């Protein structure tokens, strides 16, 4: 028998190294290994001792001890896509980069922990005892043990009285476990750590963290970072680790490190520099640095901070206690109005003359109506909407849809359920909510104190900056957690913060109660929860104290609550348990309590953009409370809803549709950011073609020579360059696309039409972002240091003059794996929407045609570009017949404007032509409604007029309303 030659390419046992494969065939590429290289490798792990009774040393890692562990929660075991080479070799293309086991095994060892004390936290016990007193406060509900429901059955109206807490607690635990696995992948091994200062209070160090700029890992001030100091020999190898790994039973301690785990605290997060500054209580052992006193080597780990999830865990039992009294049969009630999905001008209500029964059960818990609203929670609308507003607005630049939403919220004429503001990109969601907050605290009777929240600190700071000119520091409070640093707080916001002994703090009880508006993040609203200043706690303290002082006093006929409104901006980015924290603050007491004013709950967001950021791609936590509510029939099936593409057009409200459940939502449609050509596809795909471009200065780049076809500021560059894997840091990159993107950026800047800071380049892959950042600094591209480059998710909520998108992916077989891992832009509609809608006056997309065609949404974008000649990178390619594809509404408007530069009677801001079918039919509907039903004073006379005046302050002033404005108003509500 012929002797078989051993393979030249072989991985060590248990190695996670990625095989080098041919990009087309998928077969492994043999790599010769010299004898010298083989001898230098880390030795394989020794097998377990032969006898069961053999005693292992205390420092034996789990890999040797064969330790039994609890199985992970279902869904938290990451199943990375596995490709087969066809020759029996399976490899994981998404596996983390190879780390020698001599380094990674140290992170599994126990050691002597040196804890660094964190920033002094608020003593909530002392605060409550000093301000309210514990004797008058109710007990806090405790978690339900064991979980009484099958968490895999989903969240339904018939299980909320017992299963709501269990459902979210289970998925929070699954997310935490997944986050731990993700954070392990960010660990740094043998990493350089520079000592900055050293004194009796400790040592301050700094080190680079790859991915920190993109929040991978996500780190905040005062988080714990674990450091293990390594010991090297004079040859630069881990001291004695090869011998220890071969025979660990012979050693009393592991020789490659000091045996000390430093639990350091983060002092500063310098994201732009990708650098962390940490403090260690004590000092690393300088003896092991040899000749490198400022170059100590550490293993660095990023534990998941428990305080990031604790507030969500704490609030769930409180919410469940209120839902325990929920009526689980309530969702089976009929509203008394005609089927909303069938109500239309052509199918008017058959029982419009009959009395309505929209009132739900009288004892329905307020939280049930907020979390599981139905039609019975709505008020009925019997009159058409008025054409103008009597209310005096603080912001004189509001449009009609914004004013209508503000009027509905302030008059509270829609019922007892959340009011949702659907705000596509650039439509002014925050602008609307800021006006709502000012109107509530200054002009609305019954509203005394408002809680205004956002998912992130920058968003909350922006709210304060917009409101600060209308309220003083005794009326407006920006509430921060103590661990937040002053450096990240804008100077204009600091006067509205409470600062005690150089840290953020709670104000005195009297000052807190006097603030009309408190702005904070959803998570930091837990400061109010732990301070026991919720509506439930304040009600209990007030009336129990009154009973003690005067036991014979008659109970009040009505209860006035402290918190009378909750507003959440960017609500679609908050996990539902996160939104529950501020909701528990304003929730009224449980039981037969007659309220003088029921608290309002208002949210604004966009469920078609990126939602909550989770580590587990399949987690139900990715569905925000805002998105879940908007999918409920009371919103989604309302005839005035925005509609879904391919299902129905927005209805025009007229008198034949009355009575109807008054909509508890507002659809903002006017975009103040982008050129119509940039909006054409996103408006059609995600917003039922309802967006109206009203931005100024969107024609700045019309003279740029690189535009193709119709010279609209949209360009699709078809690239055939190949993607590749970064074997050192993991992830995908595409050098060809990166060079194209940088070349386009350089040409834009050289044209003088835009500045560097107005240009951004984005990619969904972090390795491609790193590749772009390296390339853009090259001299051949002009060293464009001010061009903003980052991952797609980093640009949500932002806008740039010109956006260049690298789709990166070129290999079709990995697209499905990308989607499972929540990567990329193909098959990710929300990420695609965010990427396309950041641009103001220029959009360039670089990608491979075959990959884009795999996604129906990208196919629509590709068709749009093909129809109008907006494609580069292909030579002599015949455009396929597109006669069966309907152009988007904004596309037809742009074409009409090219044919006739004077388009008369355009809808909104000169974008909708008279020939547009939707516009023509809408005008006709408005004319028919006016001739048949009327919009004049006769419709508002008598008892109906008085009832309408009582319920809504915003009203008609008697002036004649232009027909176009009248139709635009009635088209929404």
PDB file of N, CA and C in Angstrom, residues 244-275:
ATOM      1  N   UNK A 244       2.458  24.322  31.002  1.00  0.00           N
ATOM      2  CA  UNK A 244       1.266  24.234  31.866  1.00  0.00           C
ATOM      3  C   UNK A 244       0.086  23.619  31.129  1.00  0.00           C
ATOM      4  N   UNK A 245      -0.103  23.982  29.875  1.00  0.00           N
ATOM      5  CA  UNK A 245      -1.222  23.438  29.110  1.00  0.00           C
ATOM      6  C   UNK A 245      -1.028  21.956  28.812  1.00  0.00           C
ATOM      7  N   UNK A 246       0.237  21.538  28.728  1.00  0.00           N
ATOM      8  CA  UNK A 246       0.497  20.117  28.485  1.00  0.00           C
ATOM      9  C   UNK A 246       0.257  19.288  29.737  1.00  0.00           C
ATOM     10  N   UNK A 247       0.641  19.826  30.925  1.00  0.00           N
ATOM     11  CA  UNK A 247       0.490  19.078  32.174  1.00  0.00           C
ATOM     12  C   UNK A 247       0.045  20.039  33.284  1.00  0.00           C
ATOM     13  N   UNK A 248      -1.207  20.467  33.273  1.00  0.00           N
ATOM     14  CA  UNK A 248      -1.669  21.457  34.263  1.00  0.00           C
ATOM     15  C   UNK A 248      -1.673  20.916  35.687  1.00  0.00           C
ATOM     16  N   UNK A 249      -1.750  19.600  35.854  1.00  0.00           N
ATOM     17  CA  UNK A 249      -1.856  19.031  37.190  1.00  0.00           C
ATOM     18  C   UNK A 249      -0.555  19.193  37.982  1.00  0.00           C
ATOM     19  N   UNK A 250       0.536  19.490  37.281  1.00  0.00           N
ATOM     20  CA  UNK A 250       1.832  19.630  37.953  1.00  0.00           C
ATOM     21  C   UNK A 250       2.028  21.014  38.558  1.00  0.00           C
ATOM     22  N   UNK A 251       1.128  21.958  38.269  1.00  0.00           N
ATOM     23  CA  UNK A 251       1.318  23.337  38.697  1.00  0.00           C
ATOM     24  C   UNK A 251       0.335  23.695  39.808  1.00  0.00           C
ATOM     25  N   UNK A 252       0.790  24.507  40.737  1.00  0.00           N
ATOM     26  CA  UNK A 252      -0.087  25.033  41.784  1.00  0.00           C
ATOM     27  C   UNK A 252      -0.826  26.277  41.325  1.00  0.00           C
ATOM     28  N   UNK A 253      -0.273  27.000  40.383  1.00  0.00           N
ATOM     29  CA  UNK A 253      -0.911  28.198  39.855  1.00  0.00           C
ATOM     30  C   UNK A 253      -0.548  28.335  38.385  1.00  0.00           C
ATOM     31  N   UNK A 254      -1.379  29.089  37.687  1.00  0.00           N
ATOM     32  CA  UNK A 254      -1.142  29.298  36.263  1.00  0.00           C
ATOM     33  C   UNK A 254      -0.022  30.308  36.099  1.00  0.00           C
ATOM     34  N   UNK A 255       1.025  29.990  35.329  1.00  0.00           N
ATOM     35  CA  UNK A 255       2.203  30.857  35.303  1.00  0.00           C
ATOM     36  C   UNK A 255       2.082  32.067  34.389  1.00  0.00           C
ATOM     37  N   UNK A 256       1.110  32.104  33.476  1.00  0.00           N
ATOM     38  CA  UNK A 256       1.105  33.150  32.450  1.00  0.00           C
ATOM     39  C   UNK A 256       0.481  34.464  32.858  1.00  0.00           C
ATOM     40  N   UNK A 257       0.027  34.585  34.105  1.00  0.00           N
ATOM     41  CA  UNK A 257      -0.557  35.866  34.536  1.00  0.00           C
ATOM     42  C   UNK A 257      -0.352  36.008  36.032  1.00  0.00           C
ATOM     43  N   UNK A 258      -0.700  37.171  36.548  1.00  0.00           N
ATOM     44  CA  UNK A 258      -0.427  37.471  37.955  1.00  0.00           C
ATOM     45  C   UNK A 258      -1.432  36.841  38.899  1.00  0.00           C
ATOM     46  N   UNK A 259      -2.552  36.316  38.375  1.00  0.00           N
ATOM     47  CA  UNK A 259      -3.586  35.750  39.231  1.00  0.00           C
ATOM     48  C   UNK A 259      -4.517  36.787  39.813  1.00  0.00           C
ATOM     49  N   UNK A 260      -4.414  38.032  39.363  1.00  0.00           N
ATOM     50  CA  UNK A 260      -5.249  39.126  39.875  1.00  0.00           C
ATOM     51  C   UNK A 260      -6.187  39.591  38.771  1.00  0.00           C
ATOM     52  N   UNK A 261      -7.465  39.721  39.100  1.00  0.00           N
ATOM     53  CA  UNK A 261      -8.472  40.255  38.179  1.00  0.00           C
ATOM     54  C   UNK A 261      -8.800  41.670  38.639  1.00  0.00           C
ATOM     55  N   UNK A 262      -8.443  42.648  37.841  1.00  0.00           N
ATOM     56  CA  UNK A 262      -8.737  44.039  38.171  1.00  0.00           C
ATOM     57  C   UNK A 262     -10.099  44.406  37.584  1.00  0.00           C
ATOM     58  N   UNK A 263     -11.054  44.680  38.443  1.00  0.00           N
ATOM     59  CA  UNK A 263     -12.362  45.180  38.011  1.00  0.00           C
ATOM     60  C   UNK A 263     -12.282  46.700  37.953  1.00  0.00           C
ATOM     61  N   UNK A 264     -11.809  47.170  36.810  1.00  0.00           N
ATOM     62  CA  UNK A 264     -11.589  48.613  36.636  1.00  0.00           C
ATOM     63  C   UNK A 264     -12.904  49.318  36.319  1.00  0.00           C
ATOM     64  N   UNK A 265     -12.931  50.610  36.552  1.00  0.00           N
ATOM     65  CA  UNK A 265     -14.099  51.440  36.257  1.00  0.00           C
ATOM     66  C   UNK A 265     -13.774  52.396  35.104  1.00  0.00           C
ATOM     67  N   UNK A 266     -14.733  52.555  34.201  1.00  0.00           N
ATOM     68  CA  UNK A 266     -14.535  53.428  33.052  1.00  0.00           C
ATOM     69  C   UNK A 266     -14.673  54.883  33.499  1.00  0.00           C
ATOM     70  N   UNK A 267     -13.617  55.651  33.249  1.00  0.00           N
ATOM     71  CA  UNK A 267     -13.650  57.084  33.546  1.00  0.00           C
ATOM     72  C   UNK A 267     -14.109  57.907  32.352  1.00  0.00           C
ATOM     73  N   UNK A 268     -13.713  57.503  31.151  1.00  0.00           N
ATOM     74  CA  UNK A 268     -14.068  58.266  29.952  1.00  0.00           C
ATOM     75  C   UNK A 268     -14.159  57.324  28.767  1.00  0.00           C
ATOM     76  N   UNK A 269     -15.119  57.602  27.887  1.00  0.00           N
ATOM     77  CA  UNK A 269     -15.286  56.860  26.643  1.00  0.00           C
ATOM     78  C   UNK A 269     -15.027  57.825  25.497  1.00  0.00           C
ATOM     79  N   UNK A 270     -13.875  57.699  24.862  1.00  0.00           N
ATOM     80  CA  UNK A 270     -13.499  58.561  23.742  1.00  0.00           C
ATOM     81  C   UNK A 270     -13.790  57.807  22.448  1.00  0.00           C
ATOM     82  N   UNK A 271     -15.035  57.901  22.008  1.00  0.00           N
ATOM     83  CA  UNK A 271     -15.476  57.078  20.888  1.00  0.00           C
ATOM     84  C   UNK A 271     -14.763  57.444  19.589  1.00  0.00           C
ATOM     85  N   UNK A 272     -14.545  58.702  19.357  1.00  0.00           N
ATOM     86  CA  UNK A 272     -13.889  59.089  18.106  1.00  0.00           C
ATOM     87  C   UNK A 272     -12.468  58.548  18.025  1.00  0.00           C
ATOM     88  N   UNK A 273     -11.834  58.385  19.173  1.00  0.00           N
ATOM     89  CA  UNK A 273     -10.479  57.834  19.198  1.00  0.00           C
ATOM     90  C   UNK A 273     -10.479  56.327  19.419  1.00  0.00           C
ATOM     91  N   UNK A 274     -11.661  55.730  19.635  1.00  0.00           N
ATOM     92  CA  UNK A 274     -11.782  54.306  19.973  1.00  0.00           C
ATOM     93  C   UNK A 274     -10.923  53.964  21.187  1.00  0.00           C
ATOM     94  N   UNK A 275     -10.966  54.805  22.189  1.00  0.00           N
ATOM     95  CA  UNK A 275     -10.109  54.632  23.355  1.00  0.00           C
ATOM     96  C   UNK A 275     -10.922  54.737  24.644  1.00  0.00           C
TER      97      UNK A 275
END
